[in-house]
Short mmCIF file of C-alpha atoms and ligand atoms in Angstrom, two decimals:
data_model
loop_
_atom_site.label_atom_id
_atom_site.label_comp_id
_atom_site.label_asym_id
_atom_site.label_seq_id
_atom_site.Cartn_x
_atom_site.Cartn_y
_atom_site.Cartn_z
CA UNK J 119 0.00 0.00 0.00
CA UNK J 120 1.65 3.24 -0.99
CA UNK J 121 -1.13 6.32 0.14
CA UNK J 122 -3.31 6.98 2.75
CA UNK J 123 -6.20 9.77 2.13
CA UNK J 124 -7.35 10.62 5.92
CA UNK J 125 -10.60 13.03 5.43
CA UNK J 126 -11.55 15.32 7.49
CA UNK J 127 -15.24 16.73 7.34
CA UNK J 128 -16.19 19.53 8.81
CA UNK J 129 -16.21 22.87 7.07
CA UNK J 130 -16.56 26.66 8.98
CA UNK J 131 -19.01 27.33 6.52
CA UNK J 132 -20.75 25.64 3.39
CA UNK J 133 -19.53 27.18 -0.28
CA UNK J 134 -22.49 27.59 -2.82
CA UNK J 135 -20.81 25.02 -5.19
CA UNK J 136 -19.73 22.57 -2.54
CA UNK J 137 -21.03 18.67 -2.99
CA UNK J 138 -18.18 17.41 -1.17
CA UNK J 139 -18.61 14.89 2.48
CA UNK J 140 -18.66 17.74 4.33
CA UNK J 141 -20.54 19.40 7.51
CA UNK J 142 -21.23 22.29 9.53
CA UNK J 143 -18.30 22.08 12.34
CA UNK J 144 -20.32 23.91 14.78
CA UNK J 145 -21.77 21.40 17.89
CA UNK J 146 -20.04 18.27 15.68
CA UNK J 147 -18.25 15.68 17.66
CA UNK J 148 -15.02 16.48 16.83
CA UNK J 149 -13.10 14.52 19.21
CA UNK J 150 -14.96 11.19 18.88
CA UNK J 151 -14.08 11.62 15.10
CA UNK J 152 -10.63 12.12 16.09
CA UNK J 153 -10.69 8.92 18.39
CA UNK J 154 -12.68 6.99 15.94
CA UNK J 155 -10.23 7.90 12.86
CA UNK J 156 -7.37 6.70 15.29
CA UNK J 157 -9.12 3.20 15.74
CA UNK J 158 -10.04 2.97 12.06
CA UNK J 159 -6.10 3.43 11.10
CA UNK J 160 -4.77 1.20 13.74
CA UNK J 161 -6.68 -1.87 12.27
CA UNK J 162 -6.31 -1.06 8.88
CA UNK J 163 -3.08 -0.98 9.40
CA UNK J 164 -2.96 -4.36 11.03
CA UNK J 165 -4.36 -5.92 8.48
CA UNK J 166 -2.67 -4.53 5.56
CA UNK J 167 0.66 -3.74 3.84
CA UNK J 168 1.29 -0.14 5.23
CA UNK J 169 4.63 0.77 3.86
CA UNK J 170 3.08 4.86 3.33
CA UNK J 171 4.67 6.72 0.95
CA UNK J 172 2.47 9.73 0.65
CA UNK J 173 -0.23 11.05 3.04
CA UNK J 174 -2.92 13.39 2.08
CA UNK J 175 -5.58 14.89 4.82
CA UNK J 176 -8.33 16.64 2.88
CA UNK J 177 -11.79 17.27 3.52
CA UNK J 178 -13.77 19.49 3.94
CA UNK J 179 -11.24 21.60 5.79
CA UNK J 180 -8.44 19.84 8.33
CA UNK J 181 -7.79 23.71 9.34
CA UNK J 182 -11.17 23.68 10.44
CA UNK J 183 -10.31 22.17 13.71
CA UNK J 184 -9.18 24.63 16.97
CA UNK J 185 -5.64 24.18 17.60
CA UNK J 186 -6.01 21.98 20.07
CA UNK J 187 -7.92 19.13 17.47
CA UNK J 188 -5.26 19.85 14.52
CA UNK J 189 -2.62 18.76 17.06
CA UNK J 190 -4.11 15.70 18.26
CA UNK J 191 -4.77 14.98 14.41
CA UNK J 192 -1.39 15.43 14.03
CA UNK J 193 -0.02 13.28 16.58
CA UNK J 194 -2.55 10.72 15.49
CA UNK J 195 -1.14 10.53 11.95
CA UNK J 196 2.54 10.46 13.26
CA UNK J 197 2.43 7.68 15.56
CA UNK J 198 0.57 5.70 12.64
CA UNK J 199 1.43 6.54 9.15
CA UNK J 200 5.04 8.71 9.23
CA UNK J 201 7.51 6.22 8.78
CA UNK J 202 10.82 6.30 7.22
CA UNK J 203 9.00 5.34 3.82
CA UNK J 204 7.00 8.64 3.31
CA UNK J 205 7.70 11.05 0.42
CA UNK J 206 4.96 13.55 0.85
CA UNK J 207 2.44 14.56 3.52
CA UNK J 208 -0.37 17.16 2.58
CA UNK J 209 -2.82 19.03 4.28
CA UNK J 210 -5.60 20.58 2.65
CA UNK J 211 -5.73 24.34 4.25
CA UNK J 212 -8.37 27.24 3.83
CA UNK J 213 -6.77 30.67 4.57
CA UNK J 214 -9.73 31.83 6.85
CA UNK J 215 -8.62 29.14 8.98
CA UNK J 216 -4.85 28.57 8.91
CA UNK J 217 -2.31 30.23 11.44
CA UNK J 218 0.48 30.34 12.17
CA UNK J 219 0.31 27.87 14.99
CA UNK J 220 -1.23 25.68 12.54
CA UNK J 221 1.70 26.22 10.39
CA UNK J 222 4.54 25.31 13.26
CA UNK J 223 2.62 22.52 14.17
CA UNK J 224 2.69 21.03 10.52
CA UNK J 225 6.11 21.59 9.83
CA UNK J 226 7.27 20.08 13.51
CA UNK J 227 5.15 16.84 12.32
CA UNK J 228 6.58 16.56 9.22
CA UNK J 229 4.25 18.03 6.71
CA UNK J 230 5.98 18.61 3.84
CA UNK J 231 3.47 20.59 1.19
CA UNK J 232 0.30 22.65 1.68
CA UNK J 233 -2.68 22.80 -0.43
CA UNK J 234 -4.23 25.98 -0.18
CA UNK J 235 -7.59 26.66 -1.30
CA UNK J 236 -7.91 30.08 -3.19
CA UNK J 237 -10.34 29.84 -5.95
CA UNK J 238 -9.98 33.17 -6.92
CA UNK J 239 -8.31 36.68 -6.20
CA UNK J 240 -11.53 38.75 -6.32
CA UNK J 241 -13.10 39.52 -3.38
CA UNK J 242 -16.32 40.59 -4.98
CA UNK J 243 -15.90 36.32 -6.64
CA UNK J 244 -15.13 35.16 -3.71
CA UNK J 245 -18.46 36.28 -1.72
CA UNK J 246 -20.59 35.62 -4.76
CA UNK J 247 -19.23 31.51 -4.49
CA UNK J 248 -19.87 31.93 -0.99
CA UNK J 249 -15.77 31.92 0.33
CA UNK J 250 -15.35 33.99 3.40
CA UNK J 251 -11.53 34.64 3.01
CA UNK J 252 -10.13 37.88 0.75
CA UNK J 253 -7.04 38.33 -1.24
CA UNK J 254 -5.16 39.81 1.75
CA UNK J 255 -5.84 37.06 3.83
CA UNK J 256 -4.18 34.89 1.22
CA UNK J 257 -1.27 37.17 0.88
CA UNK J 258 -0.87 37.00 4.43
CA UNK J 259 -0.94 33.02 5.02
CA UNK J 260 0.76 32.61 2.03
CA UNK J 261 3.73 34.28 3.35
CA UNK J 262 3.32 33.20 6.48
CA UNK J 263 3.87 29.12 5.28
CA UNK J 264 6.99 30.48 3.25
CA UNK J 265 8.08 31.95 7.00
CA UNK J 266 7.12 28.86 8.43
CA UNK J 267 9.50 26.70 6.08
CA UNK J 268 6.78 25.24 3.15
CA UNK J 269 8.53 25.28 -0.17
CA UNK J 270 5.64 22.93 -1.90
CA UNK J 271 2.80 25.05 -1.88
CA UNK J 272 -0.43 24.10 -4.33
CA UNK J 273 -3.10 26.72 -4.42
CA UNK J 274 -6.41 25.89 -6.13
CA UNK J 275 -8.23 28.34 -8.23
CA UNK J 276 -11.27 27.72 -10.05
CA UNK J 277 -12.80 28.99 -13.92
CA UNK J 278 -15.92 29.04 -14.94
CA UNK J 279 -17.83 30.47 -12.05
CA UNK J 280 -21.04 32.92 -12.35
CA UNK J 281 -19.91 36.60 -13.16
CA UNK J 282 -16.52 35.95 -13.77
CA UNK J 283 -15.03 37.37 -16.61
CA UNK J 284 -11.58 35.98 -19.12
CA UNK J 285 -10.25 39.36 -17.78
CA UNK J 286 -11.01 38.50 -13.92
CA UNK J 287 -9.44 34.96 -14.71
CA UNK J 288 -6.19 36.12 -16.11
CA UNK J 289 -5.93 38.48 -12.97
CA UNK J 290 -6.11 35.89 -10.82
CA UNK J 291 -3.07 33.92 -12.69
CA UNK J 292 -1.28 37.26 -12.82
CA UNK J 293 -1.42 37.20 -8.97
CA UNK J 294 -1.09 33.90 -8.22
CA UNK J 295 2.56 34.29 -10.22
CA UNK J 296 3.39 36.74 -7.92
CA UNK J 297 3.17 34.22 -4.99
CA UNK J 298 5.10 31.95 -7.43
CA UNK J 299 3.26 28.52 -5.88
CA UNK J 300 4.78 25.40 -6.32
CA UNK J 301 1.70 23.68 -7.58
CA UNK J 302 -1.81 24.35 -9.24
CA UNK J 303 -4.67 22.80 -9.51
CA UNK J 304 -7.48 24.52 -11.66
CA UNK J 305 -10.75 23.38 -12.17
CA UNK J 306 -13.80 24.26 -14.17
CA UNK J 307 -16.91 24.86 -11.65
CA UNK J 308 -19.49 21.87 -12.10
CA UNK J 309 -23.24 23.05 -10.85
CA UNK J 310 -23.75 19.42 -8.73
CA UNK J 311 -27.45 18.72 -6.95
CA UNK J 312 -28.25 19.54 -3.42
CA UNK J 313 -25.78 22.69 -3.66
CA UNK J 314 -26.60 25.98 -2.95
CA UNK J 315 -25.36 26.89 -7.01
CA UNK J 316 -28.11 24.38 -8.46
CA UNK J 317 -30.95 25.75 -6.65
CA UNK J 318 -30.12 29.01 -8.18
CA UNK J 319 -29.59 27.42 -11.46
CA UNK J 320 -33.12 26.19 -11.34
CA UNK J 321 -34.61 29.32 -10.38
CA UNK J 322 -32.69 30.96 -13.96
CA UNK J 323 -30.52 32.46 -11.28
CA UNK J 324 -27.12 31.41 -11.58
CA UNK J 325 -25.15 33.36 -14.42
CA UNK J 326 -22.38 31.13 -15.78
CA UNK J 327 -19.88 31.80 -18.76
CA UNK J 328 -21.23 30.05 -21.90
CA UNK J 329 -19.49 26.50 -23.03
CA UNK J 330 -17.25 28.44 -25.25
CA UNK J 331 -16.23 30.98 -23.10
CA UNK J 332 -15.47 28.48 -20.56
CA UNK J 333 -12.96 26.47 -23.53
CA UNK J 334 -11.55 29.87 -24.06
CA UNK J 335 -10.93 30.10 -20.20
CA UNK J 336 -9.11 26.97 -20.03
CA UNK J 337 -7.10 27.86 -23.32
CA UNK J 338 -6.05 30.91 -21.49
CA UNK J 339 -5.14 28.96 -18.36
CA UNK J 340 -2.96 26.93 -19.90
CA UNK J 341 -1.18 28.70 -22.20
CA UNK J 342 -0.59 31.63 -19.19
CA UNK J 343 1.16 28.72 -16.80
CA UNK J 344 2.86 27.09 -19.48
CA UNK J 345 4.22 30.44 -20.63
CA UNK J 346 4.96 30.79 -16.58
CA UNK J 347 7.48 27.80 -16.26
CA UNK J 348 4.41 25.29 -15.25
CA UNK J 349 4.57 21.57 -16.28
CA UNK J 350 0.47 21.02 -17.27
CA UNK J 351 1.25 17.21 -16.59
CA UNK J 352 -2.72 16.46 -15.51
CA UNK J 353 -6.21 17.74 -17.11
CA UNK J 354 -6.41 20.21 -14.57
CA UNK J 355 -2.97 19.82 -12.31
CA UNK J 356 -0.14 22.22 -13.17
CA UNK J 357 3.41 21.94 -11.04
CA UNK J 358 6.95 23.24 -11.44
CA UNK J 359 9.53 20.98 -11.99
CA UNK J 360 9.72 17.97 -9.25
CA UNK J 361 6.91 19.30 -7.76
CA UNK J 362 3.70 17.24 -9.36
CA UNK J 363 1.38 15.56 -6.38
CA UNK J 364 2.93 12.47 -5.74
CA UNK J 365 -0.37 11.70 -3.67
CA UNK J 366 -2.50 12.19 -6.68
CA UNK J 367 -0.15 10.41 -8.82
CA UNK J 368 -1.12 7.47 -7.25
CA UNK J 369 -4.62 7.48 -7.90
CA UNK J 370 -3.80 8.48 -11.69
CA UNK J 371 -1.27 5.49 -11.74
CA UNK J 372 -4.31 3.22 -10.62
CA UNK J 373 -2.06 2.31 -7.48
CA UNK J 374 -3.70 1.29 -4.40
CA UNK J 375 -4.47 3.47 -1.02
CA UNK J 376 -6.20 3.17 2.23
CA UNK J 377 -9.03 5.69 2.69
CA UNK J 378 -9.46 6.94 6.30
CA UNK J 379 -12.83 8.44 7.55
CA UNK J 380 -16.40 9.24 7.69
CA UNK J 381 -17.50 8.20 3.48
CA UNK J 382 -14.28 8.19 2.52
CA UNK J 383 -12.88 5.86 -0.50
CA UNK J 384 -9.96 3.62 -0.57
CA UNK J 385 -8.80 0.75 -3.30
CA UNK J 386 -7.41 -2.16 -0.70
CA UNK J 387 -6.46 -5.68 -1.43
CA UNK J 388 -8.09 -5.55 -5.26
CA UNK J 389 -11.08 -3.95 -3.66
CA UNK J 390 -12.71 -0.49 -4.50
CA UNK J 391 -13.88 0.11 -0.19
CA UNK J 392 -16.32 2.63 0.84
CA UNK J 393 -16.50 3.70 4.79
CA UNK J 394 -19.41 4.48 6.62
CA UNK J 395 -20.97 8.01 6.51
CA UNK J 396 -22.41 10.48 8.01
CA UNK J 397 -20.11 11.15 10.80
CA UNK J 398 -22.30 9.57 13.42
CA UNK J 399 -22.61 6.40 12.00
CA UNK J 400 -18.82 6.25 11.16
CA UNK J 401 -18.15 6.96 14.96
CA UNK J 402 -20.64 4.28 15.85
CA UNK J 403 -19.58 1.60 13.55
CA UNK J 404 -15.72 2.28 14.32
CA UNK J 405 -16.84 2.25 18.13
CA UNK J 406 -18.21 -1.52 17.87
CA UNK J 407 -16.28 -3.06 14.77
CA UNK J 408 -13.08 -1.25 14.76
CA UNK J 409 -13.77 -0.84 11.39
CA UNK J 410 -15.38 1.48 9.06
CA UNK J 411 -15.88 -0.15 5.87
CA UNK J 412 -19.68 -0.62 4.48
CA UNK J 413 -18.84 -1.90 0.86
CA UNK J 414 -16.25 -3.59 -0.86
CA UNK J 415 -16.04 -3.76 -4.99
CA UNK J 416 -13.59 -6.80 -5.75
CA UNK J 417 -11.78 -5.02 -9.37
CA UNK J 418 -12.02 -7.28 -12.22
CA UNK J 419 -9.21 -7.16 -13.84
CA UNK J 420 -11.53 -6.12 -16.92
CA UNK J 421 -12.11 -2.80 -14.86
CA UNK J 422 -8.97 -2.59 -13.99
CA UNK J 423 -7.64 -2.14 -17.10
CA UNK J 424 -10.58 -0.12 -17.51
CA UNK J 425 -9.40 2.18 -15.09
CA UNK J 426 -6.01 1.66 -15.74
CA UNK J 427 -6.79 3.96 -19.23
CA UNK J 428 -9.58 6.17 -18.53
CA UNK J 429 -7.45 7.30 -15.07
CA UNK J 430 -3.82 6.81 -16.71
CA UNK J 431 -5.30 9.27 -20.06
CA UNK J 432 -5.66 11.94 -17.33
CA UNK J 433 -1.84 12.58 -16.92
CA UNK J 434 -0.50 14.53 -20.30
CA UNK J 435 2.28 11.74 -20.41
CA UNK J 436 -0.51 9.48 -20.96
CA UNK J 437 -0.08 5.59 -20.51
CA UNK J 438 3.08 4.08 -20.24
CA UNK J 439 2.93 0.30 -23.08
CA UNK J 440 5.58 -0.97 -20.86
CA UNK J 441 3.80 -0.57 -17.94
CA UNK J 442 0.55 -2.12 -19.28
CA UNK J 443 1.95 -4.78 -20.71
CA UNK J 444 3.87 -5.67 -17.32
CA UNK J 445 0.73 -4.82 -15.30
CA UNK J 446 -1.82 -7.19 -17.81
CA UNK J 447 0.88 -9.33 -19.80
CA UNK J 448 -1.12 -7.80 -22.63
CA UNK J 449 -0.63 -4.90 -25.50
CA UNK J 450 -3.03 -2.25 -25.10
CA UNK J 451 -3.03 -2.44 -29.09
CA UNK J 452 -4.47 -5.86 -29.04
CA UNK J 453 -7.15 -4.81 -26.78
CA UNK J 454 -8.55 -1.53 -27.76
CA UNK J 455 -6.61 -0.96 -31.72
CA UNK J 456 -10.09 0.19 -33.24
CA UNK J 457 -10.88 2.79 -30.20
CA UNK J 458 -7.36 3.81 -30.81
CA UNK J 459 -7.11 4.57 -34.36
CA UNK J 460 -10.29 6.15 -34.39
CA UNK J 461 -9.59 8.27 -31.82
CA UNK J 462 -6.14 9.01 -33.50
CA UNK J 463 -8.08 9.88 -36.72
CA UNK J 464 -10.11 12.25 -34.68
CA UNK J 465 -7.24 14.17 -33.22
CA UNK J 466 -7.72 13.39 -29.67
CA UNK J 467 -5.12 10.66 -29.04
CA UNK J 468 -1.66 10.89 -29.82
CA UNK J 469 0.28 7.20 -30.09
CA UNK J 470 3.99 6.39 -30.75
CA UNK J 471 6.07 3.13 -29.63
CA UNK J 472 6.12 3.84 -26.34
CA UNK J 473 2.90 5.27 -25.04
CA UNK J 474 -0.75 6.61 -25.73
CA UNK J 475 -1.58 9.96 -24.66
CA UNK J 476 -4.33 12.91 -24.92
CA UNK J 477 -3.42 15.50 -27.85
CA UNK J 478 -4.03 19.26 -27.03
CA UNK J 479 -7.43 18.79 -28.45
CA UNK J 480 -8.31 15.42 -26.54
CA UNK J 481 -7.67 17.59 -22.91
CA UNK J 482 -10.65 19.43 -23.70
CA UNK J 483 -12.53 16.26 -24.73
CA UNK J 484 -11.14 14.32 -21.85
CA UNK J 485 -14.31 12.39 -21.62
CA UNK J 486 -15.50 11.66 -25.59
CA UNK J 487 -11.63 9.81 -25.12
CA UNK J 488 -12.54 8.30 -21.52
CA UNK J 489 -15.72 7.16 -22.50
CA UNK J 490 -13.93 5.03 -25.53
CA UNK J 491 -12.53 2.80 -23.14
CA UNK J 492 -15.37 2.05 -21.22
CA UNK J 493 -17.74 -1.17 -21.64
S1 SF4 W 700 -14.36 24.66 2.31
FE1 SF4 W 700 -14.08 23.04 0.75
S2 SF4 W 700 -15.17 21.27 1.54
FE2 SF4 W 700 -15.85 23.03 2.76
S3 SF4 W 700 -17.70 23.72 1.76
FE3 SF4 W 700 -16.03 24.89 0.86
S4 SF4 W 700 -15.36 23.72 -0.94
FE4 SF4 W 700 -16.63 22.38 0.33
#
């Protein structure tokens, strides 16, 4: 087992376009998660292979916890998952929320990059998605991790959103390039049910760039961090040089990982696992079983090649022949040549002797090429 996704989530507040697992922190019980999640790894870990070479804590928002919480998180994950194997440990971090205690803590445990959720640099934007932090208070963090010792910083930002304009999108690269982040991670705002967006969207409320627009949008993202010294190595994941998310790597690699927490996923033993969810009933099945699993999907290996494509095509280097063939002891040519020419003909898949990958065209048709290799 290589990664270990520990989720965390509760959220200070709800954003409008927000499906994630997530909940309202206030009266939550925070510290019976925490005890819970400590069970939950313990025998997981028993049972399993749990060399860790990358840790990721999203959520919701780990920074979302008091002080006091983050540390015991902290010291949880440390006495279970740090061990002389581990490459990279991230924390998912909203500015609102960080501080600089936050920020000694995490670099005395080990934490070695910080994903910052930005979204945008408008503060006008930021209200209208429902964010509560400004620009200043991402200035201010911002340099406050570099104080603190982070040199692998991601920031998210998002395109796409209602009201925002090509011009408001390039300003928000412009200053993101002053903070000269390690990492980005840009994605296009999906309207998903039961948020606070699609209700609006209903109603003829929600004002979003056209289709078009939005292609333009991600045109001009890429060609603006390209032009900046940024590696677009996934769909929507940009990174200087040696800094691409190993985490997320895995997961585009079709590796396997453990997947900590209330609904959280992991791929374990051949098996796609899902936990228990909502938080209560995580707590309470943790509390009697030790565990927190509710389903297991035994892969095929049908699916997994499946999934070895559709997730591989994500990363611009595309899928490695070598690496199928040792994975499957078969040529990907053998198995999907039609799909492949076609797609070739079409101008979405690139091939040569050594790999298949997306063309410039393809990453904007990620899924017409996806979908291809799907029963
Ligand atoms: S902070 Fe993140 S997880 Fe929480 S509501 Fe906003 S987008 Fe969702």
């Amino acid at each position: 087992m290589k990664g270990a996704y520990v989720h965390i989530p509760f959220c200070e507040h709800i954003c409008y376009y927000c499906d994630f697992n997530k909940v309202f922190i206030e009266k939550q019980p925070v510290d019976d998660y925490l005890n819970a999640l400590e069970k939950e790894i313990i025998e997981g870990l028993s049972e399993n292979d749990s060399r860790i070479e990358t840790i990721f804590i999203g959520g919701g928002t780990p920074t979302a916890l008091d002080n006091k919480q983050f540390h015991k998180l902290l010291q949880i994950i440390e006495r279970h998952l740090v061990a002389s194997e581990l490459k990279e440990y991230t924390i998912e971090a909203n500015p609102e929320n960080l501080n600089e205690t936050k920020l000694k803590l995490m670099r005395s445990y080990g934490v070695t990059r910080l994903s910052l959720g930005v979204q945008a640099f408008q503060n006008d934007l930021l209200k209208e998605i429902g964010r509560p932090h400004s620009r200043t208070d991402v200035f201010d963090i911002f340099q406050k991790a570099r104080q603190a010792g982070f040199n692998n910083i991601s920031i998210d930002l998002m395109f796409g959103l209602p009201n925002q304009t090509e011009k408001m999108l390039k300003e928000s690269i412009d200053i993101a390039m002053t903070l000269q982040p390690e990492h980005i991670s840009i994605y296009s705002l999906q309207v998903e049910p039961k948020t606070i967006f699609y209700n609006r969207m209903k109603k003829g409320k929600l004002h979003l760039p056209g289709q078009d627009i939005e292609a333009e949008m991600f045109e001009l993202v890429i060609s603006e961090l390209e032009k900046n010294g940024y590696t677009h190595y996934e769909i929507s994941n940009f990174a200087k040089n040696g800094f691409e998310s190993r985490h997320n790597l895995l997961y585009w690699n079709n590796e396997q990982y453990f997947g900590f927490g209330a609904g959280s996923h992991g791929y374990v033993k051949d098996n796609r696992v899902v936990n228990a969810g909502p938080i209560k009933n995580y707590i309470k099945l943790v509390e009697d079983t030790g565990r927190a699993q509710t389903a297991a999907h035994p892969v095929t290996r049908k699916e997994k090649i499946e999934e070895e494509l559709f997730l591989g095509l994500r990363k611009l280097s595309g899928v490695q022949k070598k690496r199928f063939y040792e994975k499957f002891q078969c040529q990907i040519e053998d198995l999907y040549s039609e799909e492949i020419k076609r797609l070739v003909e079409q101008g979405l898949l690139y091939e040569d002797e050594d790999k298949i990958a997306l063309t410039r065209q393809g990453v904007f048709l990620g899924n017409d090429v996806f979908e291809a290799f799907l029963a």
